[in-house]
Amino acid sequence: MTESDGSLSARGPLVDEGRYAIEVRGVTKVFGSGQEGVRAVDDVSFSIRENEFLTLLGPSGCGKTTLLRMIAGFDHPTYGQIYLDGADISGLPPFKRPVNTVFQSYALFPHMTVAQNIGFGLEMLGQPKQEVEATVSKMLELVQMQALKDRRTDQISGGQQQRVALARALAPHPKVLLLDEPLSALDYKLRKEMQIELKRLQNETGITFVFVTHDQEEALTMSDRIAVMQSGHVLQLGSPREIYDHPAERFVADFIGDTNFLDVEIVSADGNTVTLKLSSGREVEADAPRDGTVTPGRRATAALRPEHATVTADAASADLAGKMQNVVYFGTDTHYHIEVDGGAPFVARVQNVRGGEAAFKAGDVVGVKLQPRALQVLKD
Ligand code: ATP
């Protein structure tokens, strides 16, 4: 596992220092036993900073919900510990943790009004009526639902229900809010709105958010940091830009955004800079792997985002040469599918200008120019 500030070790003991809302230390969760056993989370260690928006991102079955449920207390680690504010909470039941969860199904009480739903938990905690009313009013304002406060929750839209569920979870001002794919039931446009809304809520409340999703766009737009998971492991932890621009390994590069993978030869390595020989024979500078080493003379895989390449008619002086296979117009940009030297498929994504025309057509011999230092070498 890597992190932008380089402070975490891979799957091993935690070496972070400083103040964290949550620390996950060597946590493993095995469901069942023997041959039937499923290792849903496998020796995971990482820390979540105070007031951070951290997203657990990965494909279905990678273990993100299990990890979230262990932080909430609905499941317990088979091995390892979870610390909240420096105290081991691994054995505490959910209601004893200063943590609230918003689920995919909002689980609102349909016969209660919006305001009653938001206040219900506070009343259960035995808070005085006046205090409950003041908090409910503040929450209604926060999620912009004042106008519908007396409406029953089975008489409001899905997006509005989502806001009520959030307000209800935020009302007791938990230390940490856990969100398990809370936007997945919403349509595309509403989901985009709620992404901005969630980020605003997190900024305004200062509460630590741990968000689970398999949607990479959702993760990139909202998170302070993203933990990319696969098969029970956290493969990489870093800011959205770090994860997108500097994926550590092939799975991360492939799962987040579109990526070209180039087979390259390592010419030399010097700190963070690696000199590569491309299939065309040209040499370019690239970023060294985030978590791993390279050996001069060996072959490696380098990742390149399609928008970090342009197409030129001057194949002879370009970084790669090839034959145009397909030109696809996407409105905002045009995707050029090119068979580059050696027969590898390659996509360059070029932003469109108003009134412009596609500069190339299928069958053209073209060159590909890479932006300076556009390539990220991946660890083996
Ligand atoms: P999704 O996005 O589909 O919700 P996920 O990444 O959240 O997936 P988990 O729900 O954490 O994945 O599941 C991780 C693995 O553990 C899966 O293989 C799943 O089948 C298994 N698993 C989860 N809960 C249980 C359980 N209670 N008993 C047995 N296996 C389980």
mmCIF file of C-alpha atoms and ligand atoms in Angstrom:
data_model
loop_
_atom_site.group_PDB
_atom_site.id
_atom_site.type_symbol
_atom_site.label_atom_id
_atom_site.label_comp_id
_atom_site.label_asym_id
_atom_site.label_seq_id
_atom_site.Cartn_x
_atom_site.Cartn_y
_atom_site.Cartn_z
ATOM 1 C CA MET A 1 0.000 0.000 0.000
ATOM 2 C CA THR A 2 1.227 3.473 -0.772
ATOM 3 C CA GLU A 3 0.162 6.888 0.334
ATOM 4 C CA SER A 4 0.912 10.356 -1.000
ATOM 5 C CA ASP A 5 2.926 11.236 2.077
ATOM 6 C CA GLY A 6 4.574 7.834 1.973
ATOM 7 C CA SER A 7 3.884 7.074 5.608
ATOM 8 C CA LEU A 8 2.164 3.720 5.381
ATOM 9 C CA SER A 9 3.593 0.289 4.930
ATOM 10 C CA ALA A 10 2.170 -2.409 2.724
ATOM 11 C CA ARG A 11 -0.105 -4.858 4.516
ATOM 12 C CA GLY A 12 2.327 -4.862 7.407
ATOM 13 C CA PRO A 13 2.413 -3.082 10.749
ATOM 14 C CA LEU A 14 1.169 0.467 10.942
ATOM 15 C CA VAL A 15 3.909 3.060 11.145
ATOM 16 C CA ASP A 16 1.756 6.187 10.992
ATOM 17 C CA GLU A 17 2.255 8.901 13.528
ATOM 18 C CA GLY A 18 -0.044 11.699 14.601
ATOM 19 C CA ARG A 19 -3.703 12.071 15.451
ATOM 20 C CA TYR A 20 -6.279 9.993 13.696
ATOM 21 C CA ALA A 21 -10.014 9.537 13.995
ATOM 22 C CA ILE A 22 -9.718 5.853 13.146
ATOM 23 C CA GLU A 23 -6.827 3.426 12.952
ATOM 24 C CA VAL A 24 -7.273 0.018 11.383
ATOM 25 C CA ARG A 25 -4.417 -2.218 12.491
ATOM 26 C CA GLY A 26 -3.726 -5.578 10.889
ATOM 27 C CA VAL A 27 -7.434 -6.289 10.480
ATOM 28 C CA THR A 28 -8.517 -9.588 8.951
ATOM 29 C CA LYS A 29 -12.079 -10.856 8.655
ATOM 30 C CA VAL A 30 -12.737 -14.487 7.835
ATOM 31 C CA PHE A 31 -16.332 -15.620 7.307
ATOM 32 C CA GLY A 32 -16.866 -19.357 7.872
ATOM 33 C CA SER A 33 -13.999 -21.767 8.396
ATOM 34 C CA GLY A 34 -11.779 -24.331 6.680
ATOM 35 C CA GLN A 35 -12.034 -24.659 2.904
ATOM 36 C CA GLU A 36 -15.368 -22.845 2.916
ATOM 37 C CA GLY A 37 -13.847 -19.828 4.713
ATOM 38 C CA VAL A 38 -13.893 -16.441 2.963
ATOM 39 C CA ARG A 39 -11.102 -13.981 3.811
ATOM 40 C CA ALA A 40 -13.205 -10.862 3.131
ATOM 41 C CA VAL A 41 -10.586 -8.472 4.574
ATOM 42 C CA ASP A 42 -6.964 -9.587 4.646
ATOM 43 C CA ASP A 43 -4.451 -7.944 7.011
ATOM 44 C CA VAL A 44 -5.421 -4.345 6.321
ATOM 45 C CA SER A 45 -3.740 -1.414 8.103
ATOM 46 C CA PHE A 46 -4.445 2.261 7.512
ATOM 47 C CA SER A 47 -5.477 5.408 9.336
ATOM 48 C CA ILE A 48 -8.257 7.904 8.740
ATOM 49 C CA ARG A 49 -7.476 11.489 9.681
ATOM 50 C CA GLU A 50 -9.777 13.689 11.698
ATOM 51 C CA ASN A 51 -12.266 15.619 9.524
ATOM 52 C CA GLU A 52 -11.241 13.593 6.511
ATOM 53 C CA PHE A 53 -13.489 12.369 3.687
ATOM 54 C CA LEU A 54 -12.048 8.937 3.022
ATOM 55 C CA THR A 55 -13.496 6.614 0.398
ATOM 56 C CA LEU A 56 -13.151 2.836 0.267
ATOM 57 C CA LEU A 57 -13.288 2.104 -3.460
ATOM 58 C CA GLY A 58 -13.255 -1.254 -5.171
ATOM 59 C CA PRO A 59 -15.227 -3.769 -7.207
ATOM 60 C CA SER A 60 -18.074 -5.844 -5.815
ATOM 61 C CA GLY A 61 -16.857 -8.370 -3.245
ATOM 62 C CA CYS A 62 -13.504 -6.673 -2.489
ATOM 63 C CA GLY A 63 -14.352 -6.311 1.208
ATOM 64 C CA LYS A 64 -15.253 -2.629 1.550
ATOM 65 C CA THR A 65 -18.635 -3.164 3.229
ATOM 66 C CA THR A 66 -17.113 -5.695 5.614
ATOM 67 C CA LEU A 67 -14.446 -3.158 6.581
ATOM 68 C CA LEU A 68 -17.111 -0.484 7.114
ATOM 69 C CA ARG A 69 -19.255 -2.858 9.183
ATOM 70 C CA MET A 70 -16.262 -3.608 11.417
ATOM 71 C CA ILE A 71 -15.732 0.132 12.005
ATOM 72 C CA ALA A 72 -19.457 0.436 12.801
ATOM 73 C CA GLY A 73 -19.339 -2.578 15.112
ATOM 74 C CA PHE A 74 -21.858 -4.732 13.186
ATOM 75 C CA ASP A 75 -19.030 -7.211 12.496
ATOM 76 C CA HIS A 76 -15.896 -7.923 14.517
ATOM 77 C CA PRO A 77 -12.363 -8.564 13.198
ATOM 78 C CA THR A 78 -11.117 -12.137 13.248
ATOM 79 C CA TYR A 79 -7.639 -10.650 13.852
ATOM 80 C CA GLY A 80 -6.425 -7.115 14.419
ATOM 81 C CA GLN A 81 -7.767 -4.025 16.118
ATOM 82 C CA ILE A 82 -9.705 -0.891 15.284
ATOM 83 C CA TYR A 83 -8.907 2.274 17.246
ATOM 84 C CA LEU A 84 -11.131 5.318 17.515
ATOM 85 C CA ASP A 85 -9.497 8.427 18.940
ATOM 86 C CA GLY A 86 -6.636 6.246 20.122
ATOM 87 C CA ALA A 87 -8.834 3.772 22.056
ATOM 88 C CA ASP A 88 -9.339 0.152 20.974
ATOM 89 C CA ILE A 89 -13.029 -0.209 20.084
ATOM 90 C CA SER A 90 -12.755 -3.668 18.482
ATOM 91 C CA GLY A 91 -14.916 -5.259 21.179
ATOM 92 C CA LEU A 92 -17.493 -2.461 21.574
ATOM 93 C CA PRO A 93 -21.074 -2.939 20.300
ATOM 94 C CA PRO A 94 -22.341 -0.454 17.656
ATOM 95 C CA PHE A 95 -24.410 1.667 20.048
ATOM 96 C CA LYS A 96 -21.388 2.308 22.263
ATOM 97 C CA ARG A 97 -19.365 3.755 19.366
ATOM 98 C CA PRO A 98 -19.548 7.481 18.481
ATOM 99 C CA VAL A 99 -20.174 6.369 14.913
ATOM 100 C CA ASN A 100 -23.309 6.513 12.755
ATOM 101 C CA THR A 101 -24.062 4.755 9.485
ATOM 102 C CA VAL A 102 -26.097 5.775 6.433
ATOM 103 C CA PHE A 103 -27.121 2.717 4.458
ATOM 104 C CA GLN A 104 -28.010 2.284 0.799
ATOM 105 C CA SER A 105 -31.624 1.750 1.868
ATOM 106 C CA TYR A 106 -32.289 4.804 3.978
ATOM 107 C CA ALA A 107 -34.405 2.866 6.518
ATOM 108 C CA LEU A 108 -36.566 5.882 7.428
ATOM 109 C CA PHE A 109 -39.778 5.490 9.413
ATOM 110 C CA PRO A 110 -42.462 6.014 6.722
ATOM 111 C CA HIS A 111 -45.266 6.913 9.131
ATOM 112 C CA MET A 112 -43.207 9.689 10.748
ATOM 113 C CA THR A 113 -42.609 13.189 9.424
ATOM 114 C CA VAL A 114 -39.250 14.421 8.201
ATOM 115 C CA ALA A 115 -38.661 16.270 11.494
ATOM 116 C CA GLN A 116 -39.733 13.278 13.619
ATOM 117 C CA ASN A 117 -37.340 11.003 11.723
ATOM 118 C CA ILE A 118 -34.445 13.380 12.345
ATOM 119 C CA GLY A 119 -35.281 13.794 16.039
ATOM 120 C CA PHE A 120 -36.094 10.159 16.820
ATOM 121 C CA GLY A 121 -32.549 9.044 17.670
ATOM 122 C CA LEU A 122 -31.963 12.083 19.869
ATOM 123 C CA GLU A 123 -35.145 11.354 21.826
ATOM 124 C CA MET A 124 -34.003 7.766 22.273
ATOM 125 C CA LEU A 125 -30.768 9.135 23.739
ATOM 126 C CA GLY A 126 -32.943 10.906 26.311
ATOM 127 C CA GLN A 127 -32.169 14.445 25.181
ATOM 128 C CA PRO A 128 -34.578 17.148 26.475
ATOM 129 C CA LYS A 129 -37.376 18.133 24.058
ATOM 130 C CA GLN A 130 -36.086 21.677 23.579
ATOM 131 C CA GLU A 131 -32.597 20.479 22.737
ATOM 132 C CA VAL A 132 -33.998 17.939 20.258
ATOM 133 C CA GLU A 133 -36.073 20.642 18.556
ATOM 134 C CA ALA A 134 -33.079 22.962 18.255
ATOM 135 C CA THR A 135 -30.901 20.230 16.717
ATOM 136 C CA VAL A 136 -33.663 19.108 14.332
ATOM 137 C CA SER A 137 -34.114 22.689 13.179
ATOM 138 C CA LYS A 138 -30.359 23.031 12.593
ATOM 139 C CA MET A 139 -30.280 19.739 10.674
ATOM 140 C CA LEU A 140 -33.279 20.713 8.527
ATOM 141 C CA GLU A 141 -31.432 23.867 7.576
ATOM 142 C CA LEU A 142 -28.214 21.966 6.907
ATOM 143 C CA VAL A 143 -29.875 19.616 4.414
ATOM 144 C CA GLN A 144 -32.255 22.316 3.134
ATOM 145 C CA MET A 145 -35.443 20.482 4.073
ATOM 146 C CA GLN A 146 -37.163 23.105 6.268
ATOM 147 C CA ALA A 147 -40.087 23.459 3.857
ATOM 148 C CA LEU A 148 -40.909 19.726 4.051
ATOM 149 C CA LYS A 149 -40.368 19.170 7.771
ATOM 150 C CA ASP A 150 -43.996 18.136 8.425
ATOM 151 C CA ARG A 151 -44.289 15.851 5.386
ATOM 152 C CA ARG A 152 -44.301 12.082 5.973
ATOM 153 C CA THR A 153 -41.174 10.443 4.565
ATOM 154 C CA ASP A 154 -43.201 8.145 2.306
ATOM 155 C CA GLN A 155 -44.458 11.308 0.600
ATOM 156 C CA ILE A 156 -41.095 12.761 -0.448
ATOM 157 C CA SER A 157 -38.722 11.947 -3.323
ATOM 158 C CA GLY A 158 -35.725 9.602 -3.199
ATOM 159 C CA GLY A 159 -33.270 12.521 -3.107
ATOM 160 C CA GLN A 160 -35.219 14.136 -0.277
ATOM 161 C CA GLN A 161 -35.274 10.833 1.635
ATOM 162 C CA GLN A 162 -31.520 10.705 1.223
ATOM 163 C CA ARG A 163 -31.201 14.157 2.785
ATOM 164 C CA VAL A 164 -33.395 13.102 5.726
ATOM 165 C CA ALA A 165 -31.317 9.953 6.250
ATOM 166 C CA LEU A 166 -28.169 12.094 6.297
ATOM 167 C CA ALA A 167 -29.695 14.635 8.675
ATOM 168 C CA ARG A 168 -30.814 11.852 11.010
ATOM 169 C CA ALA A 169 -27.329 10.315 11.023
ATOM 170 C CA LEU A 170 -25.636 13.691 11.553
ATOM 171 C CA ALA A 171 -28.033 14.890 14.291
ATOM 172 C CA PRO A 172 -26.226 13.312 17.285
ATOM 173 C CA HIS A 173 -22.984 14.788 15.853
ATOM 174 C CA PRO A 174 -21.129 11.487 15.656
ATOM 175 C CA LYS A 175 -17.360 11.512 15.583
ATOM 176 C CA VAL A 176 -17.450 9.488 12.389
ATOM 177 C CA LEU A 177 -20.143 9.041 9.738
ATOM 178 C CA LEU A 178 -20.029 5.828 7.717
ATOM 179 C CA LEU A 179 -21.791 5.859 4.350
ATOM 180 C CA ASP A 180 -22.407 2.594 2.495
ATOM 181 C CA GLU A 181 -23.159 3.389 -1.168
ATOM 182 C CA PRO A 182 -25.776 5.946 -0.080
ATOM 183 C CA LEU A 183 -26.211 7.459 -3.542
ATOM 184 C CA SER A 184 -26.661 4.292 -5.568
ATOM 185 C CA ALA A 185 -30.483 4.434 -5.579
ATOM 186 C CA LEU A 186 -30.536 7.940 -7.061
ATOM 187 C CA ASP A 187 -30.649 8.798 -10.755
ATOM 188 C CA TYR A 188 -27.529 10.172 -12.431
ATOM 189 C CA LYS A 189 -28.336 13.885 -12.155
ATOM 190 C CA LEU A 190 -29.454 13.688 -8.537
ATOM 191 C CA ARG A 191 -26.411 11.623 -7.686
ATOM 192 C CA LYS A 192 -24.151 14.363 -9.065
ATOM 193 C CA GLU A 193 -26.000 16.973 -6.994
ATOM 194 C CA MET A 194 -25.801 14.850 -3.852
ATOM 195 C CA GLN A 195 -22.053 14.323 -4.364
ATOM 196 C CA ILE A 196 -21.526 18.082 -4.068
ATOM 197 C CA GLU A 197 -24.035 18.215 -1.215
ATOM 198 C CA LEU A 198 -22.255 15.479 0.747
ATOM 199 C CA LYS A 199 -18.927 17.213 0.414
ATOM 200 C CA ARG A 200 -20.514 20.476 1.602
ATOM 201 C CA LEU A 201 -22.090 18.707 4.604
ATOM 202 C CA GLN A 202 -18.774 17.176 5.525
ATOM 203 C CA ASN A 203 -17.009 20.557 5.293
ATOM 204 C CA GLU A 204 -19.677 22.314 7.344
ATOM 205 C CA THR A 205 -19.954 19.715 10.104
ATOM 206 C CA GLY A 206 -16.246 18.829 10.335
ATOM 207 C CA ILE A 207 -17.262 15.181 10.892
ATOM 208 C CA THR A 208 -14.990 12.425 9.546
ATOM 209 C CA PHE A 209 -16.735 10.660 6.641
ATOM 210 C CA VAL A 210 -15.915 7.122 5.543
ATOM 211 C CA PHE A 211 -17.667 6.461 2.259
ATOM 212 C CA VAL A 212 -17.998 3.138 0.444
ATOM 213 C CA THR A 213 -18.511 2.979 -3.316
ATOM 214 C CA HIS A 214 -17.603 1.015 -6.420
ATOM 215 C CA ASP A 215 -18.071 4.177 -8.514
ATOM 216 C CA GLN A 216 -14.684 5.677 -9.307
ATOM 217 C CA GLU A 217 -16.109 9.017 -10.426
ATOM 218 C CA GLU A 218 -17.934 9.392 -7.103
ATOM 219 C CA ALA A 219 -14.682 8.624 -5.281
ATOM 220 C CA LEU A 220 -12.615 11.067 -7.332
ATOM 221 C CA THR A 221 -15.030 13.986 -6.948
ATOM 222 C CA MET A 222 -15.698 13.821 -3.214
ATOM 223 C CA SER A 223 -12.768 12.302 -1.372
ATOM 224 C CA ASP A 224 -9.796 13.793 0.401
ATOM 225 C CA ARG A 225 -8.206 10.374 0.053
ATOM 226 C CA ILE A 226 -9.208 7.113 -1.584
ATOM 227 C CA ALA A 227 -8.306 3.592 -0.452
ATOM 228 C CA VAL A 228 -8.454 1.318 -3.499
ATOM 229 C CA MET A 229 -9.347 -2.243 -2.507
ATOM 230 C CA GLN A 230 -9.095 -5.585 -4.251
ATOM 231 C CA SER A 231 -9.627 -9.085 -2.832
ATOM 232 C CA GLY A 232 -9.599 -7.955 0.794
ATOM 233 C CA HIS A 233 -6.463 -5.801 0.446
ATOM 234 C CA VAL A 234 -5.947 -2.042 0.299
ATOM 235 C CA LEU A 235 -3.726 -1.690 -2.770
ATOM 236 C CA GLN A 236 -3.183 2.059 -2.654
ATOM 237 C CA LEU A 237 -4.194 4.943 -0.422
ATOM 238 C CA GLY A 238 -3.808 8.515 -1.591
ATOM 239 C CA SER A 239 -5.472 11.702 -2.789
ATOM 240 C CA PRO A 240 -7.676 11.416 -5.899
ATOM 241 C CA ARG A 241 -4.969 13.135 -7.951
ATOM 242 C CA GLU A 242 -2.274 10.831 -6.594
ATOM 243 C CA ILE A 243 -4.348 7.743 -7.376
ATOM 244 C CA TYR A 244 -5.309 8.966 -10.852
ATOM 245 C CA ASP A 245 -1.931 10.347 -11.921
ATOM 246 C CA HIS A 246 0.280 7.862 -10.118
ATOM 247 C CA PRO A 247 -1.407 4.470 -9.872
ATOM 248 C CA ALA A 248 0.923 2.042 -8.137
ATOM 249 C CA GLU A 249 -0.190 -1.065 -9.947
ATOM 250 C CA ARG A 250 -2.106 -2.285 -12.928
ATOM 251 C CA PHE A 251 -5.345 -2.998 -11.083
ATOM 252 C CA VAL A 252 -5.529 0.565 -9.730
ATOM 253 C CA ALA A 253 -4.704 2.116 -13.116
ATOM 254 C CA ASP A 254 -7.311 -0.060 -14.807
ATOM 255 C CA PHE A 255 -10.071 0.364 -12.218
ATOM 256 C CA ILE A 256 -9.851 4.160 -12.080
ATOM 257 C CA GLY A 257 -10.260 5.985 -15.370
ATOM 258 C CA ASP A 258 -9.171 4.752 -18.793
ATOM 259 C CA THR A 259 -5.587 3.715 -19.234
ATOM 260 C CA ASN A 260 -3.186 2.653 -21.965
ATOM 261 C CA PHE A 261 -0.644 0.076 -20.849
ATOM 262 C CA LEU A 262 2.687 0.231 -22.681
ATOM 263 C CA ASP A 263 5.326 -2.445 -22.670
ATOM 264 C CA VAL A 264 8.608 -0.577 -22.115
ATOM 265 C CA GLU A 265 12.272 -1.219 -21.418
ATOM 266 C CA ILE A 266 13.907 0.395 -18.386
ATOM 267 C CA VAL A 267 17.047 2.220 -19.563
ATOM 268 C CA SER A 268 18.051 3.828 -16.281
ATOM 269 C CA ALA A 269 16.571 4.890 -12.961
ATOM 270 C CA ASP A 270 17.475 7.859 -10.786
ATOM 271 C CA GLY A 271 15.302 8.494 -7.740
ATOM 272 C CA ASN A 272 11.774 9.314 -8.888
ATOM 273 C CA THR A 273 12.782 9.456 -12.543
ATOM 274 C CA VAL A 274 13.048 6.494 -14.851
ATOM 275 C CA THR A 275 14.255 6.668 -18.451
ATOM 276 C CA LEU A 276 12.273 4.313 -20.664
ATOM 277 C CA LYS A 277 12.650 3.006 -24.164
ATOM 278 C CA LEU A 278 9.300 2.846 -25.974
ATOM 279 C CA SER A 279 8.406 0.269 -28.624
ATOM 280 C CA SER A 280 9.335 2.909 -31.252
ATOM 281 C CA GLY A 281 12.883 3.017 -29.876
ATOM 282 C CA ARG A 282 12.437 6.555 -28.520
ATOM 283 C CA GLU A 283 13.547 7.276 -24.985
ATOM 284 C CA VAL A 284 11.373 9.310 -22.588
ATOM 285 C CA GLU A 285 11.439 10.195 -18.913
ATOM 286 C CA ALA A 286 8.729 8.732 -16.695
ATOM 287 C CA ASP A 287 7.709 8.537 -13.033
ATOM 288 C CA ALA A 288 9.196 5.664 -11.041
ATOM 289 C CA PRO A 289 6.781 3.165 -9.448
ATOM 290 C CA ARG A 290 5.096 4.499 -6.281
ATOM 291 C CA ASP A 291 5.720 1.314 -4.380
ATOM 292 C CA GLY A 292 8.436 -0.867 -5.822
ATOM 293 C CA THR A 293 11.721 -0.745 -7.663
ATOM 294 C CA VAL A 294 12.836 -1.039 -11.286
ATOM 295 C CA THR A 295 15.910 -2.689 -12.711
ATOM 296 C CA PRO A 296 17.679 -1.192 -15.746
ATOM 297 C CA GLY A 297 17.632 -3.596 -18.673
ATOM 298 C CA ARG A 298 14.353 -5.205 -17.519
ATOM 299 C CA ARG A 299 10.967 -4.784 -19.190
ATOM 300 C CA ALA A 300 8.121 -3.088 -17.346
ATOM 301 C CA THR A 301 4.593 -1.814 -17.870
ATOM 302 C CA ALA A 302 3.888 1.916 -17.949
ATOM 303 C CA ALA A 303 0.421 3.473 -17.649
ATOM 304 C CA LEU A 304 -0.679 6.441 -19.732
ATOM 305 C CA ARG A 305 -3.994 8.291 -19.530
ATOM 306 C CA PRO A 306 -5.597 8.818 -22.983
ATOM 307 C CA GLU A 307 -5.862 12.593 -22.431
ATOM 308 C CA HIS A 308 -2.109 12.830 -21.913
ATOM 309 C CA ALA A 309 -1.402 11.999 -25.558
ATOM 310 C CA THR A 310 -2.088 13.867 -28.805
ATOM 311 C CA VAL A 311 -2.183 12.667 -32.392
ATOM 312 C CA THR A 312 -0.018 14.114 -35.141
ATOM 313 C CA ALA A 313 0.346 13.534 -38.866
ATOM 314 C CA ASP A 314 4.124 13.662 -38.421
ATOM 315 C CA ALA A 315 4.665 10.033 -37.474
ATOM 316 C CA ALA A 316 8.427 10.179 -37.987
ATOM 317 C CA SER A 317 9.098 12.659 -35.184
ATOM 318 C CA ALA A 318 6.406 11.391 -32.764
ATOM 319 C CA ASP A 319 6.953 9.195 -29.696
ATOM 320 C CA LEU A 320 4.897 6.339 -31.138
ATOM 321 C CA ALA A 321 3.731 5.626 -34.663
ATOM 322 C CA GLY A 322 0.711 3.662 -35.802
ATOM 323 C CA LYS A 323 -2.377 3.296 -37.903
ATOM 324 C CA MET A 324 -5.702 4.917 -37.057
ATOM 325 C CA GLN A 325 -8.316 2.214 -36.410
ATOM 326 C CA ASN A 326 -11.331 4.173 -35.315
ATOM 327 C CA VAL A 327 -12.386 7.763 -34.614
ATOM 328 C CA VAL A 328 -15.186 8.195 -32.042
ATOM 329 C CA TYR A 329 -16.801 11.581 -31.431
ATOM 330 C CA PHE A 330 -17.902 12.103 -27.785
ATOM 331 C CA GLY A 331 -19.050 15.732 -27.856
ATOM 332 C CA THR A 332 -16.514 17.029 -25.364
ATOM 333 C CA ASP A 333 -13.654 15.113 -26.957
ATOM 334 C CA THR A 334 -12.736 12.697 -29.718
ATOM 335 C CA HIS A 335 -11.277 9.273 -29.001
ATOM 336 C CA TYR A 336 -8.679 8.109 -31.496
ATOM 337 C CA HIS A 337 -8.123 4.346 -31.463
ATOM 338 C CA ILE A 338 -4.700 3.648 -32.881
ATOM 339 C CA GLU A 339 -2.753 0.463 -33.445
ATOM 340 C CA VAL A 340 0.723 1.567 -32.379
ATOM 341 C CA ASP A 341 4.084 -0.085 -33.096
ATOM 342 C CA GLY A 342 3.963 -3.717 -32.274
ATOM 343 C CA GLY A 343 0.213 -3.995 -32.742
ATOM 344 C CA ALA A 344 -0.857 -2.808 -29.269
ATOM 345 C CA PRO A 345 -4.200 -0.997 -29.050
ATOM 346 C CA PHE A 346 -3.933 2.609 -27.905
ATOM 347 C CA VAL A 347 -6.447 5.396 -27.276
ATOM 348 C CA ALA A 348 -5.698 9.122 -27.395
ATOM 349 C CA ARG A 349 -8.413 11.464 -26.196
ATOM 350 C CA VAL A 350 -8.308 14.944 -27.717
ATOM 351 C CA GLN A 351 -10.552 17.784 -26.569
ATOM 352 C CA ASN A 352 -12.839 19.148 -29.279
ATOM 353 C CA VAL A 353 -13.015 22.797 -30.262
ATOM 354 C CA ARG A 354 -16.208 24.449 -31.438
ATOM 355 C CA GLY A 355 -16.707 24.135 -35.156
ATOM 356 C CA GLY A 356 -13.710 21.821 -35.503
ATOM 357 C CA GLU A 357 -13.510 18.597 -37.489
ATOM 358 C CA ALA A 358 -11.830 15.302 -36.642
ATOM 359 C CA ALA A 359 -8.320 15.743 -38.005
ATOM 360 C CA PHE A 360 -7.829 12.050 -38.812
ATOM 361 C CA LYS A 361 -9.779 9.117 -40.216
ATOM 362 C CA ALA A 362 -9.497 5.346 -40.042
ATOM 363 C CA GLY A 363 -6.573 4.077 -42.110
ATOM 364 C CA ASP A 364 -4.367 7.177 -41.662
ATOM 365 C CA VAL A 365 -0.778 6.641 -40.632
ATOM 366 C CA VAL A 366 -0.320 8.798 -37.540
ATOM 367 C CA GLY A 367 2.112 9.619 -34.768
ATOM 368 C CA VAL A 368 1.351 9.855 -31.060
ATOM 369 C CA LYS A 369 2.994 12.566 -28.973
ATOM 370 C CA LEU A 370 3.089 12.073 -25.214
ATOM 371 C CA GLN A 371 2.910 14.948 -22.762
ATOM 372 C CA PRO A 372 6.182 15.385 -20.833
ATOM 373 C CA ARG A 373 6.439 12.768 -18.097
ATOM 374 C CA ALA A 374 3.027 11.363 -18.958
ATOM 375 C CA LEU A 375 4.032 7.782 -18.202
ATOM 376 C CA GLN A 376 3.786 6.128 -14.810
ATOM 377 C CA VAL A 377 5.832 2.955 -14.415
ATOM 378 C CA LEU A 378 3.864 0.311 -12.514
ATOM 379 C CA LYS A 379 5.289 -2.058 -9.953
ATOM 380 C CA ASP A 380 5.681 -5.660 -11.133
HETATM 381 P P1 ATP B 1 -20.360 -5.009 -2.772
HETATM 382 O O1 ATP B 1 -19.874 -3.773 -3.484
HETATM 383 O O2 ATP B 1 -20.919 -6.030 -3.705
HETATM 384 O O3 ATP B 1 -21.218 -4.712 -1.599
HETATM 385 P P2 ATP B 1 -18.052 -5.350 -1.034
HETATM 386 O O4 ATP B 1 -16.755 -4.892 -1.591
HETATM 387 O O5 ATP B 1 -18.723 -4.458 -0.078
HETATM 388 O O6 ATP B 1 -19.032 -5.745 -2.227
HETATM 389 P P3 ATP B 1 -18.212 -7.348 1.020
HETATM 390 O O7 ATP B 1 -19.693 -7.264 1.166
HETATM 391 O O8 ATP B 1 -17.398 -6.745 2.090
HETATM 392 O O9 ATP B 1 -17.756 -6.762 -0.375
HETATM 393 O O10 ATP B 1 -17.835 -8.875 0.853
HETATM 394 C C1 ATP B 1 -16.480 -9.317 0.756
HETATM 395 C C2 ATP B 1 -16.458 -10.827 0.595
HETATM 396 O O11 ATP B 1 -16.938 -11.443 1.792
HETATM 397 C C3 ATP B 1 -17.338 -11.353 -0.522
HETATM 398 O O12 ATP B 1 -16.709 -12.440 -1.113
HETATM 399 C C4 ATP B 1 -18.604 -11.778 0.209
HETATM 400 O O13 ATP B 1 -19.268 -12.797 -0.499
HETATM 401 C C5 ATP B 1 -18.068 -12.258 1.529
HETATM 402 N N1 ATP B 1 -19.001 -12.069 2.635
HETATM 403 C C6 ATP B 1 -19.521 -10.895 3.077
HETATM 404 N N2 ATP B 1 -20.337 -11.095 4.138
HETATM 405 C C7 ATP B 1 -20.362 -12.429 4.367
HETATM 406 C C8 ATP B 1 -21.019 -13.278 5.325
HETATM 407 N N3 ATP B 1 -21.800 -12.766 6.262
HETATM 408 N N4 ATP B 1 -20.780 -14.594 5.250
HETATM 409 C C9 ATP B 1 -19.956 -15.118 4.312
HETATM 410 N N5 ATP B 1 -19.305 -14.387 3.385
HETATM 411 C C10 ATP B 1 -19.492 -13.059 3.406
#
